Amino acid sequence: MSIARAQILIQQNRHDAAEAELRGALAADPDNGDAHTLLAVCLAKSGKRGAAHAALDEAIRLQPDWAYPHFVRGHLLSEAGELDEARAAAAEARRLDPTDADAAALLSQIDALEQKWEPALAWADRGLALDAEHAGCANLRAHALTKLRRHDEAAASIETTLRGDPENPTSHANLGWQKLHAGKPRAALDHFREALRLEPGHEWARAGLVEALKARNPVYRLLLGYFLWMSTLSTGVRNGLVLGAWVGFQAANAVTRSNPGLEPWVRPLLWVYIGFVLLTWLGVPVFNLLLRLSPHGRHALDAHQRRGSNVFGAMAAAALGCLAAWALGAGPVWLDAAAMVGVFTLPVAGWMALQGTTRFRPVAVGVAVVAAAGLGELALGLAGGWSSPLLFGGWLWGTVGLVVWINFGGRGRVVER
């Protein structure tokens, strides 16, 4: 009875109470593999990842031919961003039980997290071949089809799933994201709201709701379209496009220098490119800040987004304050300060986007060092109009280095969920 009660408590997200039930069951029967596996789920939900994996080790020792502990391990590892280890665990679960659609769904999910859309679609199809009504595989199939820009097939797949289970929150969230990819944010809003009505803590639906709310602004709608399009590409292709655009920018600059007559035609395109690059870096924090200030949108943001919008808002206010001081005649150093603070919002915005990952703290160290150099330079200017080439150079090239590091270093492993 303790295990049955624990399963009900886990479904109710009462993991501490479930853990107590399972420990009682294990006190009576220490060799119960089911109890060890379910205990691992509770421990992971409580943030005790080491203990969770130890419980899974014990379950596997007790029942080495049972697929479920390997499946649970793969799921926990995928949530933590340890995708190679997650794939190995999911593959072992599938080897032990080739008829289990859950293992195929997990492998599809891992490929989706790595943005390998064709393999993700293939695993989802294999899972559906085993269980035609498997909602997880159906949703992953539709998600992969969306990322492969096969929007009609994706919509048809999700709608079929919803007809079979109209109160599946993940299906509603999936359809919402499909509508966003298709450029229909208002229709997406309805599905995200329905998903959150069915499951108030559904993170994917909440994230979609934030994007759909911001996409009501036509400027952000264009930016979101670009982000969603880029998300359909592999990391190598995305980096290649970014580098290619930068090389093209440098080449166009060289052409205008050697052919001044072309400048009236080329220069506006260069400014458009610069504006677009700035928008891709600052668009998300700017519109998160606007949503933060909205009475209807502020509650949609999660803790990371609120923190990021607060930091961005503080930096924007500091830059505007410095600009106002210069305009009121406080001296040219305040114009320099406004420019330096404004430029430094670029790496700070990228750094705040790394919250919840292993890269957040290392980048924070870099941000702090470069910020110290910039503050030292500004302090010299305020003290007597002096300038230190070492401090200014450290700030300038440090800022450039941070932007490159953040942009091309990946997101890192997830440490918060």
Coordinates of C-alpha atoms in Angstrom, one line a residue, residues 47-271:
G47 CA 17.1 18.5 -5.9
K48 CA 19.0 15.5 -4.5
R49 CA 20.5 14.3 -7.8
G50 CA 23.3 12.3 -6.3
A51 CA 21.0 10.4 -4.0
A52 CA 18.6 9.9 -6.9
H53 CA 21.2 8.2 -9.0
A54 CA 22.3 6.1 -6.0
A55 CA 18.8 4.9 -5.6
L56 CA 18.7 4.0 -9.4
D57 CA 22.0 2.1 -9.0
E58 CA 20.4 0.0 -6.3
A59 CA 17.3 -0.6 -8.4
I60 CA 19.4 -1.8 -11.3
R61 CA 21.5 -4.0 -9.0
L62 CA 18.4 -5.6 -7.7
Q63 CA 16.7 -6.0 -11.1
P64 CA 19.4 -5.8 -13.9
D65 CA 17.1 -6.8 -16.7
W66 CA 14.4 -4.2 -15.9
A67 CA 14.2 -1.3 -18.3
Y68 CA 12.3 1.2 -16.2
P69 CA 15.2 2.4 -13.9
H70 CA 17.3 3.1 -17.0
F71 CA 14.4 5.1 -18.5
V72 CA 14.1 7.1 -15.3
R73 CA 17.9 7.7 -15.3
G74 CA 17.7 8.9 -18.9
H75 CA 14.9 11.3 -18.1
L76 CA 16.7 12.8 -15.1
L77 CA 19.9 13.2 -17.1
S78 CA 18.1 14.8 -20.0
E79 CA 16.5 17.3 -17.6
A80 CA 19.9 18.1 -16.3
G81 CA 21.3 18.7 -19.8
E82 CA 23.6 15.7 -19.7
L83 CA 22.5 14.5 -23.1
D84 CA 25.2 12.0 -24.0
E85 CA 24.6 10.1 -20.7
A86 CA 20.9 10.4 -21.1
R87 CA 21.0 8.9 -24.6
A88 CA 23.0 5.9 -23.3
A89 CA 20.5 5.3 -20.5
A90 CA 17.6 5.6 -22.9
A91 CA 19.2 3.2 -25.4
E92 CA 19.8 0.7 -22.6
A93 CA 16.1 0.9 -21.6
R94 CA 15.1 0.3 -25.2
R95 CA 17.5 -2.6 -25.5
L96 CA 16.0 -4.2 -22.4
D97 CA 12.4 -3.6 -23.6
P98 CA 12.2 -2.9 -27.4
T99 CA 8.4 -2.7 -27.2
D100 CA 8.4 0.3 -24.8
A101 CA 7.2 3.5 -26.6
D102 CA 8.4 5.6 -23.6
A103 CA 12.0 4.8 -24.4
A104 CA 11.5 5.8 -28.0
A105 CA 9.9 9.0 -26.9
L106 CA 12.8 9.8 -24.6
L107 CA 15.3 9.2 -27.4
S108 CA 13.2 11.6 -29.6
Q109 CA 13.2 14.1 -26.8
I110 CA 17.0 14.0 -26.5
D111 CA 17.4 14.5 -30.2
A112 CA 15.0 17.4 -30.0
L113 CA 17.0 19.0 -27.2
E114 CA 20.1 18.7 -29.5
Q115 CA 18.0 20.2 -32.3
K116 CA 18.5 17.0 -34.4
W117 CA 15.0 17.2 -36.0
E118 CA 15.1 14.4 -38.5
P119 CA 16.3 11.8 -35.9
A120 CA 13.8 13.2 -33.4
L121 CA 11.0 12.6 -36.0
A122 CA 12.3 9.1 -36.7
W123 CA 12.3 8.1 -33.0
A124 CA 8.8 9.6 -32.5
D125 CA 7.5 7.6 -35.5
R126 CA 9.1 4.4 -34.1
G127 CA 7.3 5.0 -30.8
L128 CA 4.0 5.6 -32.5
A129 CA 4.5 2.3 -34.4
L130 CA 4.6 0.6 -31.0
D131 CA 1.8 2.6 -29.5
A132 CA -0.3 4.6 -32.0
E133 CA -2.0 6.6 -29.1
H134 CA 1.2 7.6 -27.3
A135 CA 0.7 11.3 -26.6
G136 CA 4.4 11.9 -25.9
C137 CA 5.5 10.5 -29.2
A138 CA 2.7 12.3 -31.0
N139 CA 3.7 15.6 -29.5
L140 CA 7.4 15.1 -30.2
R141 CA 6.5 14.2 -33.8
A142 CA 4.5 17.4 -34.2
H143 CA 7.3 19.4 -32.6
A144 CA 9.9 18.0 -35.0
L145 CA 7.6 18.6 -38.0
T146 CA 7.2 22.2 -36.9
K147 CA 11.0 22.7 -36.7
L148 CA 11.4 21.0 -40.1
R149 CA 8.9 23.7 -41.4
R150 CA 6.3 21.1 -42.3
H151 CA 3.7 23.2 -40.7
D152 CA 0.6 21.6 -42.2
E153 CA 1.6 18.1 -41.2
A154 CA 2.5 19.4 -37.7
A155 CA -0.9 21.1 -37.2
A156 CA -2.7 18.0 -38.5
S157 CA -0.8 15.8 -36.2
I158 CA -1.4 17.9 -33.1
E159 CA -5.1 18.3 -33.9
T160 CA -5.4 14.5 -34.2
T161 CA -3.8 14.1 -30.8
L162 CA -6.1 16.7 -29.3
R163 CA -9.2 15.0 -30.6
G164 CA -8.1 11.9 -28.8
D165 CA -7.2 13.8 -25.6
P166 CA -8.6 17.3 -25.6
E167 CA -7.3 18.1 -22.1
N168 CA -3.6 17.3 -22.8
P169 CA -1.8 20.4 -21.8
T170 CA 1.4 19.5 -23.7
S171 CA -0.6 19.1 -26.9
H172 CA -2.2 22.6 -26.4
A173 CA 1.3 24.0 -25.7
N174 CA 2.6 22.2 -28.8
L175 CA -0.1 23.7 -31.0
G176 CA 0.6 27.1 -29.5
W177 CA 4.2 26.9 -30.6
Q178 CA 3.2 25.6 -34.0
K179 CA 1.0 28.7 -34.4
L180 CA 3.9 30.9 -33.3
H181 CA 6.1 29.3 -36.0
A182 CA 3.3 30.0 -38.5
G183 CA 3.2 33.7 -37.5
K184 CA -0.1 33.5 -35.6
P185 CA 0.6 34.8 -32.1
R186 CA -3.1 35.6 -31.2
A187 CA -4.1 32.0 -32.0
A188 CA -1.1 30.8 -30.1
L189 CA -2.2 32.7 -27.0
D190 CA -5.4 30.8 -26.8
H191 CA -3.7 27.4 -26.7
F192 CA -1.0 28.5 -24.2
R193 CA -3.7 29.8 -21.9
E194 CA -5.6 26.6 -22.2
A195 CA -2.5 24.5 -21.4
L196 CA -1.9 26.6 -18.3
R197 CA -5.5 26.3 -17.3
L198 CA -5.1 22.5 -17.4
E199 CA -1.7 22.5 -15.8
P200 CA -0.8 25.9 -14.2
G201 CA 2.9 25.0 -13.8
H202 CA 3.5 23.9 -17.4
E203 CA 6.8 25.6 -18.2
W204 CA 6.8 25.1 -22.0
A205 CA 3.3 26.7 -22.1
R206 CA 4.4 29.6 -19.9
A207 CA 7.4 30.3 -22.0
G208 CA 5.2 30.2 -25.1
L209 CA 2.7 32.6 -23.5
V210 CA 5.5 35.1 -22.8
E211 CA 6.6 35.0 -26.5
A212 CA 3.0 35.3 -27.8
L213 CA 2.4 38.3 -25.5
K214 CA 5.5 40.0 -26.7
A215 CA 4.7 39.1 -30.4
R216 CA 1.7 41.3 -30.2
N217 CA 4.2 44.1 -31.0
P218 CA 5.0 44.0 -34.7
V219 CA 8.7 44.6 -34.2
Y220 CA 9.1 41.7 -31.8
R221 CA 6.9 39.6 -34.1
L222 CA 9.6 40.0 -36.8
L223 CA 12.4 39.3 -34.3
L224 CA 10.6 36.2 -33.0
G225 CA 10.1 34.9 -36.5
Y226 CA 13.9 35.2 -37.0
F227 CA 14.6 33.4 -33.7
L228 CA 12.2 30.6 -34.5
W229 CA 13.7 30.2 -38.0
M230 CA 17.2 30.1 -36.6
S231 CA 16.0 27.4 -34.1
T232 CA 15.2 25.1 -37.0
L233 CA 18.9 25.2 -38.1
S234 CA 21.8 23.2 -36.7
T235 CA 24.3 25.0 -34.4
G236 CA 27.0 24.8 -37.1
V237 CA 24.7 26.4 -39.7
R238 CA 23.6 29.1 -37.3
N239 CA 27.2 30.0 -36.4
G240 CA 28.1 29.9 -40.1
L241 CA 25.4 32.4 -40.9
V242 CA 26.4 34.7 -38.1
L243 CA 30.1 34.6 -39.2
G244 CA 29.1 34.9 -42.8
A245 CA 27.1 38.0 -42.1
W246 CA 30.0 39.6 -40.2
V247 CA 32.4 38.8 -43.1
G248 CA 29.9 40.3 -45.5
F249 CA 29.7 43.4 -43.4
Q250 CA 33.5 43.8 -43.4
A251 CA 33.6 43.3 -47.1
A252 CA 30.9 45.9 -47.7
N253 CA 32.8 48.3 -45.6
A254 CA 36.0 47.7 -47.6
V255 CA 34.0 48.2 -50.9
T256 CA 32.7 51.6 -49.7
R257 CA 36.2 52.7 -48.7
S258 CA 37.7 51.9 -52.1
N259 CA 34.6 53.1 -54.1
P260 CA 33.2 56.2 -52.4
G261 CA 30.5 56.5 -55.0
L262 CA 28.8 53.4 -53.7
E263 CA 28.6 54.7 -50.2
P264 CA 25.1 56.3 -50.5
W265 CA 23.8 52.8 -51.5
V266 CA 25.8 50.5 -49.3
R267 CA 26.0 52.6 -46.1
P268 CA 22.2 52.4 -45.3
L269 CA 22.4 48.6 -45.7
L270 CA 25.3 48.5 -43.2
W271 CA 23.3 50.6 -40.7

